[in-house]
Amino acid sequence: MKNWIYITFVFLAHVSCSDKITKSENLDKSNIVFIITDDHAYQALSAYDDKVISTPNIDRLASEGMLFNKAFVTNSICSPSRAVALTGKFSHLNSVRDNLDVFDTTQVTFPKILRKHGYETAIYGKWHLKSNPIGFDYWEVLPDQGHYYHPEFLTSYGEVKTEGYVTDVITDKAIHYLETLRDRTKPFMLMYNHKAPHRQWWPSMQDLEAFKNRRIPVPESLFDDYKTKSRASIDAEMRIADHMALSADNKIAPELLEKLNYKEFLSWYEGAYLERFNRLTPEEQDQWIKVYGPINDDFEKINPKGKALTLWKFQRYMKDYLGVIKSVDRNVGRLLDYLDDNNLTQNTMVVYTSDQGFFLGEHGWFDKRFMYEESFRTPLLMRYPEKIKPNTINSDLVQNIDFAPTVLDIAGIDIPSEMQGQSLVPLFMDNKVDWRKALYYHYYEYPGIHMVKRHYGIRTKRYKLIRFYYDIEAWELYDLEKDPNEMQNIYNNPEYTEIQSKLHKQLEELRLYYKDSDSLNQMFINSDLKRLKQLENKT
C-alpha cells in the first residue's frame, strides 16, 4: 500500500512538473519570429500576385493570418529600413539615413526592451548596420551584404566561415537556436533575416534551372520614356537597358563580353562576377557552367542590341531573381514546419516582410530607392492565431515604423513615446479602426550608387505628391486611382489644383508631426558633402 501511495505521488509530481514545462513552452507572453528578406518585391510573392512565381510556404502566413496590401517603408534602402524596423523612428531620428551611416546602438530598440522584460532575443542572417548587434542574447550576422555561397558570419566570438548556400545556412542556424540554444523558460524573439533576394541574385544549385522554360511577363512600363516625369527619373542609373551588368547580374562570362566588344557600365561588374564564381567549389563550378554555359552560347549567337537586348536582360534578371526567392520560400517552410512540429505555432506571432520593395522592370528599372509604388511598397504578412483570423486582408496605410510598436504591444509592454509608429494590433481585430490617412517618405542617398535624387513626399489612399531636391527642384503628383502605374505626372494640371494645394498642406503637417524640416535637410546635406570629400581624399 505504501509503495502504491509512493508511486502515485511520484506520478503526480511528474505530471505537475510536465505541466510546468508545457507552460514554460507556451508561457503567458507570446513568442515572436520576425522575418526580413532583402529586396523582395510584393509582385514576386504569390499571395499578392501569382503571375511570375508560386510561393506556397510564405503564402501560408496569409492563408493562416493577415495580408497587408498597403504596407510601405519610410526610406526605400537596406540599412535605413532595418534601423526603422528596430527603432520605430524615421531615418532622420534613428542615425541611419543611407547605407554609409553606422547604426547608433545606444538608442532604444524593441529587442533591447523585450530583453529587459524577460524575453530571450536572437538574430541570424543579415544585419547590415555596420555596428555589432546590441540587445540580443544570440547573434550571428553576415558582414555587410554577405555572400550567397559559403558565407562568413560575424559573431560575438569572431568571424566564422560556413559551407553551403546562405539561405539554407541562415535557416539551419535559426532552427538550431530554437531546438538547442534557447532558454525554454523564457519567451523568445527571433529575427530570421535573409540576404536574398538581394543583387546579384545567385540561385542555389537546386534552383539554377527553376525558371529555365518560363517566359516572364514583361511589365507595361518597361520602356517608359519618363515624358511627364522630372529629371530625377532620367538621371537615375538603374535602367535594365543601360545600367544592369551583363556579367555580375546576367552571368555572362567577362571573356565573352570582351570578345563581343561589350563595355560594362561600371568597371567593377566583371570583377564582382569572377569573385562570386570563384567562391564556388569545383563541383559547383561544373554545375554552374552546365547551366549558364548554354545561356552564354545563346547570347553570343543572337548578340542582341537595342530593345532586344533590354528584353533579353530582363528575362535573365527575372529568372535568377525568382530562382533566389524559391530558396527563401522553401526555407521559410522549414521554419514554419519546425514551429508546427514543436507546438509553437499557436503562441507565436510570425511576421514576414522585406526591407523595401523592388522594381521588376517597371519604368525600365531594377533596384529601389524611389517613392514610386514598386519600391515604396513592401510585402507584409502576419500570422498570430491568438488574435488574427485566417485569410484576413487589411487595406490600411501601414508602414515599417509600426513594426517595433506592434511587437512590444504583442508582448504586453508599454510603447516608448519616442517611437513614431503605431501598433498594428487594433487592426488585427477590426478593419474599421480609425487609422492614419497619409504616409510620409524621405530618401537621402544622393550622390550615390544608382544616382536617385533626394526626395520626400506624402501618399494618401488615392494620391501621391513627391518633391525632388538637392541639385534639382521638381514636384510630381499622381492619381493612383486613375493611374496606378504612375505614368502621368499631373502636377500643375488645373483639374487637380485643389487636390494639389491640399496635399502640400498635409505634407507640411506630416513633416512637422514627424519632426522633419528643411533646416534638418540642410544640416544633413552639409555633413554628407563633408563625408563625400573625405572619401574622395582617401581614394
XYZ file of C-alpha atoms in Angstrom:
539
model
C 0.000 0.000 0.000
C 2.794 2.373 0.940
C 4.541 1.569 -2.346
C 1.354 2.325 -4.273
C 0.992 5.685 -2.488
C 4.653 6.483 -3.228
C 4.306 5.580 -6.912
C 1.139 7.698 -7.140
C 2.909 10.656 -5.515
C 5.865 10.379 -7.918
C 3.485 10.158 -10.899
C 1.519 13.239 -9.803
C 4.731 15.129 -9.166
C 5.913 14.212 -12.678
C 2.617 15.379 -14.186
C 2.848 18.612 -12.222
C 6.419 19.099 -13.462
C 5.324 18.315 -17.028
C 2.586 20.927 -16.747
C 5.187 23.458 -15.716
C 7.374 22.532 -18.670
C 4.413 22.859 -21.032
C 3.575 26.232 -19.545
C 7.183 27.313 -19.914
C 6.978 26.438 -23.614
C 3.766 28.410 -24.094
C 4.211 30.982 -21.325
C 1.957 33.940 -20.734
C 3.800 36.078 -23.256
C 3.791 35.347 -26.957
C 6.872 34.350 -28.916
C 7.826 36.387 -31.969
C 9.533 35.319 -35.199
C 10.408 38.339 -37.333
C 11.458 37.527 -40.909
C 13.028 40.269 -43.040
C 14.157 39.485 -46.563
C 16.147 41.891 -48.729
C 14.563 43.466 -51.825
C 11.647 41.032 -52.019
C 9.092 42.746 -54.250
C 5.438 42.175 -53.398
C 4.951 41.430 -57.130
C 7.108 38.312 -56.616
C 5.036 36.796 -53.830
C 2.047 34.762 -54.981
C -0.105 35.780 -52.023
C -0.110 39.199 -53.762
C 0.322 38.234 -57.410
C 0.804 34.754 -58.855
C 1.752 35.783 -62.400
C 5.505 35.262 -62.021
C 6.069 32.837 -59.118
C 4.402 30.489 -56.645
C 5.499 30.925 -53.003
C 3.316 28.396 -51.158
C 5.215 28.423 -47.872
C 5.279 32.181 -47.404
C 1.646 32.268 -48.608
C 0.741 30.116 -45.591
C 1.173 33.202 -43.429
C -1.541 34.930 -45.473
C -3.931 31.973 -45.548
C -3.410 31.369 -41.821
C -3.172 35.042 -40.894
C -3.314 38.556 -42.337
C -2.064 40.038 -45.602
C -1.450 43.783 -45.614
C -1.965 45.083 -49.139
C -0.970 48.661 -48.380
C 2.271 48.254 -46.426
C 5.078 50.738 -47.126
C 8.529 51.815 -45.951
C 9.799 55.216 -44.841
C 13.043 55.156 -46.852
C 13.497 52.519 -49.550
C 17.058 51.357 -48.975
C 18.550 48.471 -46.969
C 20.310 49.830 -43.865
C 17.889 52.687 -43.136
C 14.903 50.376 -43.415
C 16.363 47.967 -40.877
C 17.084 50.824 -38.475
C 13.464 51.967 -38.800
C 12.192 48.456 -38.032
C 14.315 48.238 -34.872
C 13.603 51.718 -33.508
C 10.137 52.656 -34.787
C 11.600 56.026 -35.818
C 12.198 57.757 -39.157
C 15.709 57.883 -40.622
C 16.371 61.494 -39.620
C 15.983 60.483 -35.956
C 17.461 56.952 -35.805
C 21.039 57.680 -37.032
C 20.809 55.788 -40.366
C 19.722 57.725 -43.461
C 21.791 55.827 -46.034
C 23.955 52.730 -46.410
C 27.095 54.577 -45.253
C 25.747 55.526 -41.822
C 26.638 53.478 -38.737
C 23.713 52.482 -36.517
C 23.819 54.062 -33.066
C 23.322 51.036 -30.806
C 22.855 53.169 -27.667
C 19.326 54.134 -28.713
C 16.129 52.342 -27.754
C 15.235 49.296 -29.883
C 12.486 46.742 -29.488
C 14.932 43.804 -28.903
C 16.523 45.718 -26.018
C 13.116 46.403 -24.464
C 11.966 42.803 -24.894
C 15.129 41.560 -23.224
C 14.563 43.833 -20.231
C 11.080 42.350 -19.884
C 12.151 38.721 -19.737
C 12.428 37.774 -23.399
C 15.334 35.912 -24.901
C 16.373 37.527 -28.188
C 18.320 36.212 -31.159
C 19.213 37.313 -34.682
C 20.570 35.210 -37.556
C 21.315 36.412 -41.073
C 21.501 39.910 -42.476
C 22.121 42.840 -40.115
C 23.750 45.420 -42.428
C 24.022 48.220 -39.864
C 27.847 48.385 -39.518
C 27.870 48.300 -35.695
C 27.573 44.957 -33.883
C 24.071 43.901 -32.782
C 23.160 45.017 -29.255
C 20.148 43.733 -27.340
C 20.472 40.119 -28.475
C 21.368 37.051 -26.387
C 22.498 35.256 -29.537
C 23.663 36.725 -32.819
C 25.349 35.514 -35.989
C 25.146 38.008 -38.824
C 26.550 38.454 -42.321
C 29.308 41.048 -42.744
C 27.748 43.890 -44.737
C 25.873 42.273 -47.692
C 27.354 38.824 -47.191
C 27.743 36.151 -49.864
C 25.312 33.677 -51.389
C 27.768 30.771 -51.360
C 29.859 29.630 -48.367
C 29.249 32.845 -46.419
C 31.172 34.241 -43.485
C 29.313 35.277 -40.321
C 30.211 37.752 -37.609
C 29.577 36.519 -34.080
C 30.294 37.698 -30.546
C 33.340 35.371 -30.622
C 34.716 36.471 -34.021
C 34.196 35.722 -37.705
C 33.292 32.188 -38.779
C 33.265 30.651 -42.258
C 30.442 28.315 -43.216
C 29.818 25.872 -46.030
C 26.670 25.851 -48.097
C 24.107 28.215 -49.565
C 23.359 31.293 -47.476
C 19.567 30.891 -47.279
C 19.944 27.280 -46.114
C 22.699 28.199 -43.652
C 20.713 31.035 -42.050
C 17.735 28.716 -41.639
C 19.920 25.986 -40.131
C 21.206 28.491 -37.584
C 17.721 29.767 -36.731
C 16.354 26.249 -36.229
C 19.431 25.269 -34.210
C 18.720 28.200 -31.911
C 15.086 27.144 -31.463
C 15.943 23.489 -30.964
C 19.150 23.634 -28.919
C 20.194 27.047 -27.626
C 17.113 28.844 -26.367
C 16.058 29.018 -22.748
C 12.677 27.258 -22.726
C 11.606 29.031 -19.549
C 11.508 32.345 -21.429
C 9.501 33.659 -24.369
C 11.702 34.276 -27.411
C 12.016 36.849 -30.152
C 13.883 35.535 -33.176
C 14.914 37.788 -36.059
C 15.431 35.476 -39.057
C 16.859 37.773 -41.719
C 17.740 36.727 -45.263
C 20.280 38.191 -47.658
C 18.093 37.001 -50.527
C 16.862 38.166 -52.955
C 19.472 40.961 -52.968
C 21.504 41.689 -56.096
C 23.331 39.870 -57.806
C 20.838 37.003 -57.493
C 22.866 33.785 -57.386
C 20.339 30.936 -57.010
C 21.109 27.763 -55.085
C 22.315 24.791 -57.114
C 18.906 23.129 -56.936
C 17.184 26.242 -58.297
C 19.535 27.138 -61.153
C 17.034 25.968 -63.757
C 13.800 26.560 -61.832
C 12.585 29.081 -64.436
C 14.505 27.796 -67.452
C 11.444 27.231 -69.636
C 9.379 30.143 -68.359
C 8.819 33.404 -70.188
C 8.356 36.080 -67.545
C 5.588 38.601 -68.338
C 7.007 41.972 -69.339
C 5.667 44.970 -67.371
C 3.758 47.584 -69.392
C 6.173 50.328 -68.376
C 9.454 48.539 -69.241
C 10.110 51.125 -71.961
C 8.815 54.144 -70.032
C 10.103 57.346 -71.682
C 9.547 59.441 -68.496
C 7.826 62.023 -70.694
C 5.848 63.647 -67.876
C 8.283 62.911 -65.070
C 11.033 65.130 -63.723
C 14.753 64.823 -64.460
C 15.048 62.529 -61.448
C 13.787 59.544 -63.453
C 16.008 60.272 -66.460
C 19.153 60.753 -64.352
C 18.711 57.610 -62.241
C 21.270 54.905 -63.061
C 19.154 51.798 -62.614
C 17.785 51.064 -66.062
C 17.964 47.453 -67.159
C 18.848 48.679 -70.656
C 21.833 50.817 -69.690
C 22.996 50.062 -66.168
C 22.389 46.368 -65.423
C 25.557 44.236 -65.592
C 25.656 41.533 -68.241
C 28.415 39.877 -66.202
C 27.627 40.232 -62.482
C 23.838 40.420 -62.920
C 23.112 38.343 -66.030
C 26.002 35.857 -65.610
C 27.688 36.396 -68.989
C 31.381 35.498 -68.746
C 33.743 38.526 -68.933
C 35.804 36.891 -71.691
C 32.705 36.637 -73.898
C 31.890 40.314 -73.312
C 35.450 41.189 -74.320
C 35.088 39.036 -77.451
C 31.839 40.841 -78.345
C 33.466 44.216 -77.611
C 30.830 44.983 -74.948
C 31.767 47.543 -72.291
C 30.024 47.300 -68.917
C 28.526 50.422 -67.341
C 30.705 50.140 -64.206
C 34.266 48.835 -64.126
C 33.759 46.588 -61.084
C 30.983 44.487 -62.640
C 33.217 41.843 -64.222
C 35.392 41.530 -61.122
C 32.276 41.029 -58.997
C 31.167 38.178 -61.224
C 34.557 36.440 -61.017
C 34.764 36.902 -57.229
C 31.415 35.187 -56.753
C 32.161 32.419 -59.251
C 35.472 31.687 -57.507
C 33.668 31.141 -54.209
C 32.024 28.044 -55.678
C 33.600 24.635 -55.135
C 34.963 22.890 -58.262
C 31.863 20.677 -58.314
C 29.585 23.714 -58.044
C 31.502 25.491 -60.787
C 30.967 22.487 -63.073
C 27.238 22.505 -62.325
C 27.087 26.275 -62.825
C 28.801 26.046 -66.218
C 26.423 23.270 -67.314
C 23.521 25.667 -66.763
C 24.998 29.046 -67.717
C 27.312 27.801 -70.466
C 24.416 27.288 -72.929
C 22.989 30.670 -71.871
C 26.320 32.286 -72.776
C 26.375 30.397 -76.085
C 22.865 31.568 -76.873
C 23.773 35.164 -76.043
C 26.805 35.033 -78.341
C 24.706 33.551 -81.130
C 21.938 36.166 -81.059
C 24.109 39.082 -79.817
C 21.017 41.227 -79.102
C 21.015 45.009 -79.459
C 18.684 47.855 -78.540
C 15.248 46.812 -77.277
C 16.058 43.156 -77.953
C 18.988 43.417 -75.513
C 16.785 45.041 -72.863
C 14.218 42.256 -73.211
C 16.957 39.604 -73.036
C 18.472 41.172 -69.911
C 15.025 41.451 -68.302
C 14.310 37.731 -68.772
C 17.730 36.712 -67.424
C 17.432 39.073 -64.459
C 13.984 37.844 -63.538
C 14.814 34.151 -63.821
C 17.731 34.481 -61.407
C 15.817 36.814 -59.068
C 12.884 34.404 -58.889
C 15.225 31.428 -58.534
C 16.700 33.040 -55.419
C 13.193 33.520 -53.981
C 12.423 29.807 -54.479
C 15.058 29.054 -51.860
C 13.657 31.666 -49.473
C 10.187 30.159 -49.774
C 11.451 26.616 -49.216
C 13.402 27.645 -46.130
C 10.584 29.697 -44.626
C 8.571 26.477 -44.984
C 11.236 24.616 -42.993
C 10.985 27.128 -40.152
C 7.167 27.125 -40.129
C 7.195 23.320 -40.074
C 9.509 23.425 -37.063
C 7.066 25.681 -35.219
C 4.191 23.324 -36.098
C 6.072 20.173 -35.089
C 7.081 21.656 -31.731
C 3.728 23.113 -30.655
C 4.962 26.672 -31.045
C 2.561 27.880 -33.733
C -0.392 28.858 -31.560
C 1.552 31.181 -29.284
C 3.979 32.666 -31.813
C 3.447 35.735 -33.962
C 5.268 35.310 -37.278
C 5.946 38.423 -39.345
C 7.162 38.251 -42.950
C 8.317 41.432 -44.640
C 11.123 42.889 -46.744
C 13.325 45.900 -46.102
C 11.592 47.524 -49.085
C 10.044 46.757 -52.446
C 11.895 46.367 -55.742
C 11.464 47.247 -59.394
C 10.966 44.184 -61.569
C 11.299 46.058 -64.833
C 8.623 48.676 -64.088
C 9.691 52.037 -65.581
C 12.605 50.140 -67.113
C 14.287 49.728 -63.728
C 15.820 47.294 -61.291
C 16.699 48.305 -57.697
C 14.520 50.507 -55.426
C 15.024 53.989 -53.717
C 12.204 55.875 -55.437
C 8.874 56.684 -53.811
C 7.061 55.022 -56.730
C 4.879 52.106 -55.659
C 7.054 49.125 -56.606
C 9.901 50.445 -54.466
C 7.935 52.182 -51.715
C 5.506 49.326 -51.075
C 6.656 46.154 -49.334
C 5.150 42.731 -48.609
C 3.786 42.287 -45.100
C 2.183 39.089 -43.809
C 1.446 38.302 -40.171
C 0.243 35.082 -38.567
C -0.845 35.142 -34.937
C -3.585 32.598 -34.179
C -4.449 34.182 -30.823
C -5.632 37.415 -32.437
C -5.684 37.130 -36.247
C -8.319 35.189 -38.151
C -7.127 33.164 -41.164
C -7.364 34.674 -44.655
C -7.711 38.247 -43.396
C -6.830 41.132 -45.709
C -6.054 44.614 -44.426
C -6.077 47.733 -46.620
C -4.977 50.399 -44.147
C -1.861 52.504 -44.775
C 0.751 50.816 -42.590
C 4.487 51.439 -42.518
C 7.676 49.889 -41.140
C 7.733 52.428 -38.280
C 4.816 50.335 -36.974
C 6.802 47.107 -36.533
C 8.515 47.909 -33.225
C 5.325 49.209 -31.531
C 3.424 46.130 -32.734
C 5.976 43.680 -31.336
C 6.001 45.475 -27.973
C 2.201 45.550 -27.877
C 2.045 41.799 -28.535
C 4.475 41.310 -25.653
C 2.285 43.424 -23.350
C 4.945 46.122 -22.979
C 4.331 49.871 -22.997
C 5.428 51.549 -26.232
C 8.020 54.321 -25.678
C 6.785 57.769 -26.628
C 9.833 58.323 -28.877
C 8.617 55.615 -31.264
C 6.784 57.280 -34.156
C 4.810 54.292 -35.378
C 1.555 52.758 -34.183
C 0.784 49.233 -33.037
C -0.971 47.192 -35.710
C -2.719 45.050 -33.088
C -6.015 47.030 -33.266
C -6.107 46.248 -36.998
C -5.944 42.512 -36.256
C -9.415 42.556 -34.762
C -11.259 45.364 -36.508
C -10.586 46.645 -40.015
C -12.726 49.723 -39.249
C -10.280 51.158 -36.719
C -9.650 54.908 -37.075
C -6.222 54.827 -38.705
C -3.737 57.198 -40.321
C -4.861 58.813 -43.554
C -1.434 59.531 -45.063
C 2.167 58.276 -45.138
C 5.433 60.200 -45.140
C 8.596 59.155 -47.016
C 12.129 60.551 -47.236
C 15.114 59.268 -49.258
C 18.629 60.725 -48.780
C 21.360 58.716 -50.558
C 22.450 61.129 -53.290
C 25.041 61.451 -54.736
C 25.489 57.692 -54.544
C 25.123 54.446 -56.429
C 22.129 54.498 -58.819
C 22.026 58.314 -58.528
C 18.426 58.618 -57.368
C 17.778 62.207 -56.294
C 16.942 63.076 -52.708
C 13.211 63.345 -52.282
C 10.356 63.266 -49.808
C 6.626 63.056 -50.163
C 3.171 62.085 -48.996
C 0.895 59.226 -50.027
C -2.794 59.068 -49.226
C -5.182 56.302 -50.267
C -5.560 57.921 -53.684
C -2.810 60.477 -54.287
C 0.952 60.806 -54.100
C 2.924 64.069 -54.004
C 6.738 63.990 -54.282
C 9.351 66.734 -54.030
C 12.825 66.091 -55.529
C 15.555 68.409 -54.206
C 19.319 68.969 -53.672
C 20.605 69.677 -57.218
C 17.100 69.761 -58.663
C 13.789 71.344 -57.681
C 10.854 69.344 -59.023
C 7.424 68.176 -57.953
C 5.398 65.185 -59.112
C 1.762 64.314 -58.411
C -0.030 61.063 -59.205
C -3.659 59.999 -59.088
C -3.223 56.351 -58.075
C -6.853 55.513 -58.752
C -6.743 56.616 -62.403
C -3.037 55.950 -62.954
C -1.879 53.031 -60.748
C 1.322 52.592 -62.800
C 2.313 56.242 -62.153
C 2.902 57.092 -65.785
C 1.306 60.569 -65.790
C 2.717 63.288 -63.571
C -0.233 65.663 -63.127
C 1.481 68.330 -61.051
C 0.129 71.733 -62.149
C -2.765 70.107 -64.012
C -5.600 72.640 -63.490
C -8.065 69.836 -62.744
C -6.064 68.984 -59.627
C -5.393 72.493 -58.283
C -7.450 71.986 -55.163
C -6.060 68.488 -54.515
C -2.512 69.744 -55.061
C -2.959 72.556 -52.574
C -4.479 70.229 -50.003
C -1.630 67.716 -50.375
C 1.003 70.427 -49.927
C -0.663 71.422 -46.660
C -0.916 67.789 -45.489
C 2.719 67.177 -46.384
C 3.924 70.074 -44.252
C 1.741 68.883 -41.387
C 3.258 65.406 -41.635
C 6.792 66.786 -41.708
C 6.064 68.782 -38.568
C 4.441 65.746 -36.917
C 7.439 63.515 -37.670
C 9.961 66.249 -36.758
C 11.485 66.662 -40.217
C 12.366 70.054 -41.740
C 14.310 71.934 -44.413
C 16.841 73.109 -41.842
C 17.472 69.493 -40.840
C 17.865 68.586 -44.530
C 20.468 71.295 -44.991
C 22.399 70.070 -41.971
C 22.419 66.552 -43.453
C 23.499 67.857 -46.856
C 26.423 69.724 -45.296
C 27.573 66.676 -43.316
C 27.166 64.381 -46.354
C 29.232 66.717 -48.543
C 31.956 66.719 -45.903
C 31.870 62.912 -45.759
C 31.961 62.664 -49.561
C 35.028 64.916 -49.675
C 36.767 62.756 -47.062
C 36.037 59.617 -49.090
C 37.355 61.253 -52.263
C 40.560 62.258 -50.453
C 41.055 58.666 -49.260
C 40.727 57.280 -52.776
